Amino acid sequence: MGREGSTIHQLFAYHDQIHRSVEDIPGGIRAITESDNPRGATLIQSHVSRMYARLDQQDPIPMIGMSATLPKMIQANRKYQRQLHKTAKGIEIIETAINANMVMMIRDHAREVTQFVEQGMPVMTNRRMRGYAQ
Ligand code: HEM
Protein backbone atom coordinates (compact mmCIF):
# COMPACT_ATOMS: atom_id res chain seq x y z
CA MET A 1 0.00 0.00 0.00
CA GLY A 2 3.03 2.25 0.44
CA ARG A 3 4.06 4.93 2.87
CA GLU A 4 1.07 7.22 2.40
CA GLY A 5 -1.49 4.48 2.89
CA SER A 6 0.18 3.63 6.14
CA THR A 7 0.15 7.29 7.25
CA ILE A 8 -3.61 7.31 6.67
CA HIS A 9 -4.02 4.17 8.80
CA GLN A 10 -1.97 5.75 11.56
CA LEU A 11 -4.06 8.92 11.40
CA PHE A 12 -7.10 6.76 12.07
CA ALA A 13 -5.29 5.08 14.96
CA TYR A 14 -4.64 8.54 16.47
CA HIS A 15 -8.06 9.99 15.62
CA ASP A 16 -9.15 10.43 19.24
CA GLN A 17 -6.00 12.46 19.91
CA ILE A 18 -6.68 14.83 17.02
CA HIS A 19 -8.83 17.94 17.26
CA ARG A 20 -10.13 20.00 14.44
CA SER A 21 -12.06 23.19 13.79
CA VAL A 22 -13.53 24.22 10.45
CA GLU A 23 -14.73 27.71 9.69
CA ASP A 24 -16.63 28.70 6.55
CA ILE A 25 -15.03 31.70 4.89
CA PRO A 26 -16.10 33.41 1.66
CA GLY A 27 -15.46 30.90 -1.13
CA GLY A 28 -14.47 27.98 1.05
CA ILE A 29 -13.07 27.00 4.42
CA ARG A 30 -10.32 27.54 6.91
CA ALA A 31 -9.52 24.43 8.97
CA ILE A 32 -7.12 23.83 11.83
CA THR A 33 -6.25 20.22 12.63
CA GLU A 34 -3.90 19.54 15.54
CA SER A 35 -2.77 16.98 18.09
CA ASP A 36 -1.17 17.44 21.50
CA ASN A 37 0.69 14.22 20.78
CA PRO A 38 3.84 15.11 18.81
CA ARG A 39 3.52 11.94 16.73
CA GLY A 40 -0.06 12.87 15.82
CA ALA A 41 1.06 16.39 14.88
CA THR A 42 3.78 15.03 12.61
CA LEU A 43 1.36 12.59 10.97
CA ILE A 44 -1.11 15.39 10.18
CA GLN A 45 1.62 17.60 8.74
CA SER A 46 3.11 14.92 6.54
CA HIS A 47 -0.30 13.63 5.38
CA VAL A 48 -1.57 17.00 4.20
CA SER A 49 1.66 18.17 2.59
CA ARG A 50 2.00 14.88 0.70
CA MET A 51 -1.64 14.90 -0.39
CA TYR A 52 -1.38 18.48 -1.61
CA ALA A 53 1.79 17.58 -3.53
CA ARG A 54 -0.02 14.63 -5.09
CA LEU A 55 -2.90 16.87 -6.16
CA ASP A 56 -0.45 19.43 -7.61
CA GLN A 57 1.32 16.72 -9.59
CA GLN A 58 -1.87 14.82 -10.45
CA ASP A 59 -0.47 11.68 -8.85
CA PRO A 60 -2.89 8.96 -7.69
CA ILE A 61 -4.25 9.18 -4.13
CA PRO A 62 -3.87 6.06 -1.97
CA MET A 63 -7.12 4.53 -0.67
CA ILE A 64 -9.18 7.05 -2.64
CA GLY A 65 -12.15 4.69 -2.92
CA MET A 66 -12.61 5.00 0.83
CA SER A 67 -13.52 8.67 0.55
CA ALA A 68 -16.89 9.90 -0.68
CA THR A 69 -15.65 13.36 -1.62
CA LEU A 70 -12.11 12.87 -2.97
CA PRO A 71 -12.91 11.44 -6.42
CA LYS A 72 -14.60 14.73 -7.34
CA MET A 73 -11.83 16.80 -5.72
CA ILE A 74 -9.00 15.20 -7.63
CA GLN A 75 -10.80 15.79 -10.92
CA ALA A 76 -11.15 19.45 -9.99
CA ASN A 77 -7.67 19.77 -8.51
CA ARG A 78 -6.84 22.84 -10.59
CA LYS A 79 -10.14 24.59 -9.93
CA TYR A 80 -9.68 25.40 -6.28
CA GLN A 81 -6.88 27.01 -4.32
CA ARG A 82 -5.06 25.32 -1.46
CA GLN A 83 -2.89 27.01 1.15
CA LEU A 84 -1.14 25.17 3.92
CA HIS A 85 0.57 26.55 7.04
CA LYS A 86 2.19 24.38 9.67
CA THR A 87 1.28 25.21 13.27
CA ALA A 88 3.17 24.05 16.36
CA LYS A 89 0.80 21.08 16.73
CA GLY A 90 -0.42 20.39 13.24
CA ILE A 91 -1.72 22.31 10.29
CA GLU A 92 -3.92 25.17 9.19
CA ILE A 93 -5.33 25.07 5.67
CA ILE A 94 -7.34 27.47 3.55
CA GLU A 95 -9.19 26.13 0.53
CA THR A 96 -11.20 28.42 -1.73
CA ALA A 97 -12.85 28.51 -5.14
CA ILE A 98 -14.90 30.89 -7.28
CA ASN A 99 -17.45 28.40 -8.60
CA ALA A 100 -20.34 27.65 -6.21
CA ASN A 101 -20.19 23.88 -6.86
CA MET A 102 -16.49 23.88 -6.08
CA VAL A 103 -17.14 25.76 -2.85
CA MET A 104 -19.69 23.10 -1.91
CA MET A 105 -17.22 20.36 -2.77
CA ILE A 106 -14.54 21.94 -0.55
CA ARG A 107 -16.98 22.17 2.37
CA ASP A 108 -18.20 18.58 1.87
CA HIS A 109 -14.65 17.30 1.93
CA ALA A 110 -13.89 19.30 5.08
CA ARG A 111 -16.93 17.73 6.76
CA GLU A 112 -15.75 14.28 5.72
CA VAL A 113 -12.31 14.89 7.26
CA THR A 114 -14.07 16.03 10.46
CA GLN A 115 -16.06 12.77 10.52
CA PHE A 116 -12.86 10.79 10.07
CA VAL A 117 -11.39 12.62 13.06
CA GLU A 118 -14.51 12.28 15.23
CA GLN A 119 -15.52 8.74 14.36
CA GLY A 120 -12.34 7.10 13.09
CA MET A 121 -12.25 4.26 10.60
CA PRO A 122 -15.79 2.73 11.06
CA VAL A 123 -17.67 5.64 9.50
CA MET A 124 -15.57 5.22 6.41
CA THR A 125 -16.40 1.51 6.18
CA ASN A 126 -20.12 2.12 6.77
CA ARG A 127 -20.24 4.81 4.17
CA ARG A 128 -18.48 2.61 1.70
CA MET A 129 -20.94 -0.23 2.36
CA ARG A 130 -24.05 1.85 1.91
CA GLY A 131 -22.69 4.17 -0.76
CA TYR A 132 -22.81 7.95 -0.54
CA ALA A 133 -26.42 8.60 -1.46
CA GLN A 134 -27.44 10.94 1.34
C1 HEM B 1 -8.24 10.31 10.52
C2 HEM B 1 -8.08 10.32 9.19
C3 HEM B 1 -7.67 11.56 8.41
C4 HEM B 1 -7.24 12.78 8.85
C5 HEM B 1 -7.02 13.28 10.27
C6 HEM B 1 -7.00 13.60 7.67
C7 HEM B 1 -6.58 14.93 7.68
C8 HEM B 1 -6.59 15.77 6.57
C9 HEM B 1 -6.49 17.20 6.59
C10 HEM B 1 -6.32 18.05 7.87
C11 HEM B 1 -6.55 17.65 5.31
C12 HEM B 1 -6.49 19.11 4.79
C13 HEM B 1 -7.90 19.55 4.37
C14 HEM B 1 -8.76 19.94 5.55
O1 HEM B 1 -8.25 20.29 6.65
O2 HEM B 1 -10.00 19.93 5.41
C15 HEM B 1 -6.66 16.48 4.48
C16 HEM B 1 -6.68 16.52 3.10
C17 HEM B 1 -6.60 15.40 2.31
N1 HEM B 1 -6.73 14.09 2.74
FE1 HEM B 1 -6.92 13.46 4.61
N2 HEM B 1 -7.26 12.87 6.55
C18 HEM B 1 -7.69 11.61 6.95
C19 HEM B 1 -8.07 10.58 6.13
C20 HEM B 1 -7.86 10.56 4.76
C21 HEM B 1 -8.15 9.42 3.88
C22 HEM B 1 -8.79 8.09 4.32
C23 HEM B 1 -7.74 9.78 2.62
C24 HEM B 1 -7.78 8.98 1.35
C25 HEM B 1 -8.81 8.23 1.04
C26 HEM B 1 -7.23 11.15 2.70
C27 HEM B 1 -6.72 11.89 1.64
C28 HEM B 1 -6.60 13.27 1.64
C29 HEM B 1 -6.38 14.09 0.45
C30 HEM B 1 -6.19 13.61 -0.99
C31 HEM B 1 -6.38 15.43 0.89
C32 HEM B 1 -6.20 16.68 0.01
C33 HEM B 1 -7.55 17.14 -0.52
C34 HEM B 1 -7.79 18.58 -0.20
O3 HEM B 1 -8.10 18.90 0.98
O4 HEM B 1 -7.68 19.41 -1.11
N3 HEM B 1 -7.32 11.57 4.01
N4 HEM B 1 -6.69 15.35 5.26
Short mmCIF file of N, CA, C and O and ligand atoms in Angstrom, two decimals, residues 8 11-12 18 20 29 31 33 47-48 51-52 55 61-64 67 70 73 80 82 93 95 109-110 113 116-117 124, ligand 1:
data_model
loop_
_atom_site.label_atom_id
_atom_site.label_comp_id
_atom_site.label_asym_id
_atom_site.label_seq_id
_atom_site.Cartn_x
_atom_site.Cartn_y
_atom_site.Cartn_z
N ILE A 8 -2.16 7.18 6.50
CA ILE A 8 -3.61 7.31 6.67
C ILE A 8 -4.11 6.35 7.76
O ILE A 8 -4.88 6.73 8.64
N LEU A 11 -3.19 7.79 11.04
CA LEU A 11 -4.06 8.92 11.40
C LEU A 11 -5.34 8.40 12.04
O LEU A 11 -5.83 8.96 13.03
N PHE A 12 -5.89 7.33 11.47
CA PHE A 12 -7.10 6.76 12.07
C PHE A 12 -6.81 6.24 13.48
O PHE A 12 -7.61 6.41 14.39
N ILE A 18 -6.75 13.74 18.00
CA ILE A 18 -6.68 14.83 17.02
C ILE A 18 -7.89 15.73 17.23
O ILE A 18 -8.99 15.24 17.46
N ARG A 20 -9.99 19.31 15.71
CA ARG A 20 -10.13 20.00 14.44
C ARG A 20 -11.22 21.04 14.52
O ARG A 20 -12.27 20.80 15.11
N ILE A 29 -13.24 27.31 3.00
CA ILE A 29 -13.07 27.00 4.42
C ILE A 29 -11.66 27.33 4.89
O ILE A 29 -10.71 27.39 4.12
N ALA A 31 -9.45 25.54 8.01
CA ALA A 31 -9.52 24.43 8.97
C ALA A 31 -8.19 24.30 9.71
O ALA A 31 -7.12 24.39 9.12
N THR A 33 -6.24 21.62 12.17
CA THR A 33 -6.25 20.22 12.63
C THR A 33 -4.96 19.99 13.40
O THR A 33 -3.86 20.18 12.84
N HIS A 47 0.84 14.04 6.21
CA HIS A 47 -0.30 13.63 5.38
C HIS A 47 -0.74 14.76 4.45
O HIS A 47 -0.83 14.58 3.24
N VAL A 48 -0.99 15.92 5.02
CA VAL A 48 -1.57 17.00 4.20
C VAL A 48 -0.55 17.50 3.18
O VAL A 48 -0.88 17.70 2.01
N MET A 51 -0.41 14.95 0.43
CA MET A 51 -1.64 14.90 -0.39
C MET A 51 -1.73 16.12 -1.29
O MET A 51 -2.11 16.01 -2.46
N TYR A 52 -1.37 17.27 -0.76
CA TYR A 52 -1.38 18.48 -1.61
C TYR A 52 -0.38 18.32 -2.76
O TYR A 52 -0.67 18.69 -3.89
N LEU A 55 -1.89 16.15 -5.36
CA LEU A 55 -2.90 16.87 -6.16
C LEU A 55 -2.20 17.79 -7.16
O LEU A 55 -2.58 17.84 -8.33
N ILE A 61 -4.08 9.07 -5.59
CA ILE A 61 -4.25 9.18 -4.13
C ILE A 61 -4.47 7.78 -3.56
O ILE A 61 -5.35 7.06 -4.03
N PRO A 62 -3.67 7.40 -2.55
CA PRO A 62 -3.87 6.06 -1.97
C PRO A 62 -5.23 5.96 -1.29
O PRO A 62 -5.70 6.94 -0.69
N MET A 63 -5.86 4.83 -1.38
CA MET A 63 -7.12 4.53 -0.67
C MET A 63 -8.26 5.46 -1.07
O MET A 63 -9.23 5.64 -0.32
N ILE A 64 -8.19 6.02 -2.27
CA ILE A 64 -9.18 7.05 -2.64
C ILE A 64 -10.62 6.54 -2.60
O ILE A 64 -11.55 7.28 -2.26
N SER A 67 -12.98 7.33 0.30
CA SER A 67 -13.52 8.67 0.55
C SER A 67 -14.68 8.95 -0.40
O SER A 67 -14.61 8.67 -1.60
N LEU A 70 -13.39 12.67 -2.26
CA LEU A 70 -12.11 12.87 -2.97
C LEU A 70 -12.16 12.62 -4.47
O LEU A 70 -11.50 13.34 -5.22
N MET A 73 -12.88 15.79 -5.98
CA MET A 73 -11.83 16.80 -5.72
C MET A 73 -10.62 16.61 -6.61
O MET A 73 -10.05 17.57 -7.11
N TYR A 80 -9.57 24.76 -7.58
CA TYR A 80 -9.68 25.40 -6.28
C TYR A 80 -8.27 25.63 -5.72
O TYR A 80 -7.31 24.98 -6.13
N ARG A 82 -5.42 25.96 -2.73
CA ARG A 82 -5.06 25.32 -1.46
C ARG A 82 -3.87 26.06 -0.84
O ARG A 82 -2.88 26.29 -1.51
N ILE A 93 -5.19 24.99 7.12
CA ILE A 93 -5.33 25.07 5.67
C ILE A 93 -6.44 26.06 5.31
O ILE A 93 -7.38 26.27 6.08
N GLU A 95 -8.83 26.59 1.88
CA GLU A 95 -9.19 26.13 0.53
C GLU A 95 -10.34 26.99 0.02
O GLU A 95 -11.35 27.15 0.73
N HIS A 109 -15.86 18.04 1.59
CA HIS A 109 -14.65 17.30 1.93
C HIS A 109 -14.19 17.63 3.35
O HIS A 109 -13.80 16.75 4.12
N ALA A 110 -14.29 18.90 3.73
CA ALA A 110 -13.89 19.30 5.08
C ALA A 110 -14.75 18.58 6.13
O ALA A 110 -14.25 18.15 7.16
N VAL A 113 -13.53 15.00 6.43
CA VAL A 113 -12.31 14.89 7.26
C VAL A 113 -12.70 14.99 8.74
O VAL A 113 -12.20 14.23 9.58
N PHE A 116 -13.97 11.73 9.87
CA PHE A 116 -12.86 10.79 10.07
C PHE A 116 -12.24 11.02 11.44
O PHE A 116 -11.94 10.09 12.18
N VAL A 117 -12.03 12.29 11.78
CA VAL A 117 -11.39 12.62 13.06
C VAL A 117 -12.30 12.22 14.22
O VAL A 117 -11.86 11.63 15.20
N MET A 124 -16.02 5.37 7.79
CA MET A 124 -15.57 5.22 6.41
C MET A 124 -16.08 3.89 5.84
O MET A 124 -16.62 3.85 4.75
C1 HEM B 1 -8.24 10.31 10.52
C2 HEM B 1 -8.08 10.32 9.19
C3 HEM B 1 -7.67 11.56 8.41
C4 HEM B 1 -7.24 12.78 8.85
C5 HEM B 1 -7.02 13.28 10.27
C6 HEM B 1 -7.00 13.60 7.67
C7 HEM B 1 -6.58 14.93 7.68
C8 HEM B 1 -6.59 15.77 6.57
C9 HEM B 1 -6.49 17.20 6.59
C10 HEM B 1 -6.32 18.05 7.87
C11 HEM B 1 -6.55 17.65 5.31
C12 HEM B 1 -6.49 19.11 4.79
C13 HEM B 1 -7.90 19.55 4.37
C14 HEM B 1 -8.76 19.94 5.55
O1 HEM B 1 -8.25 20.29 6.65
O2 HEM B 1 -10.00 19.93 5.41
C15 HEM B 1 -6.66 16.48 4.48
C16 HEM B 1 -6.68 16.52 3.10
C17 HEM B 1 -6.60 15.40 2.31
N1 HEM B 1 -6.73 14.09 2.74
FE1 HEM B 1 -6.92 13.46 4.61
N2 HEM B 1 -7.26 12.87 6.55
C18 HEM B 1 -7.69 11.61 6.95
C19 HEM B 1 -8.07 10.58 6.13
C20 HEM B 1 -7.86 10.56 4.76
C21 HEM B 1 -8.15 9.42 3.88
C22 HEM B 1 -8.79 8.09 4.32
C23 HEM B 1 -7.74 9.78 2.62
C24 HEM B 1 -7.78 8.98 1.35
C25 HEM B 1 -8.81 8.23 1.04
C26 HEM B 1 -7.23 11.15 2.70
C27 HEM B 1 -6.72 11.89 1.64
C28 HEM B 1 -6.60 13.27 1.64
C29 HEM B 1 -6.38 14.09 0.45
C30 HEM B 1 -6.19 13.61 -0.99
C31 HEM B 1 -6.38 15.43 0.89
C32 HEM B 1 -6.20 16.68 0.01
C33 HEM B 1 -7.55 17.14 -0.52
C34 HEM B 1 -7.79 18.58 -0.20
O3 HEM B 1 -8.10 18.90 0.98
O4 HEM B 1 -7.68 19.41 -1.11
N3 HEM B 1 -7.32 11.57 4.01
N4 HEM B 1 -6.69 15.35 5.26
#
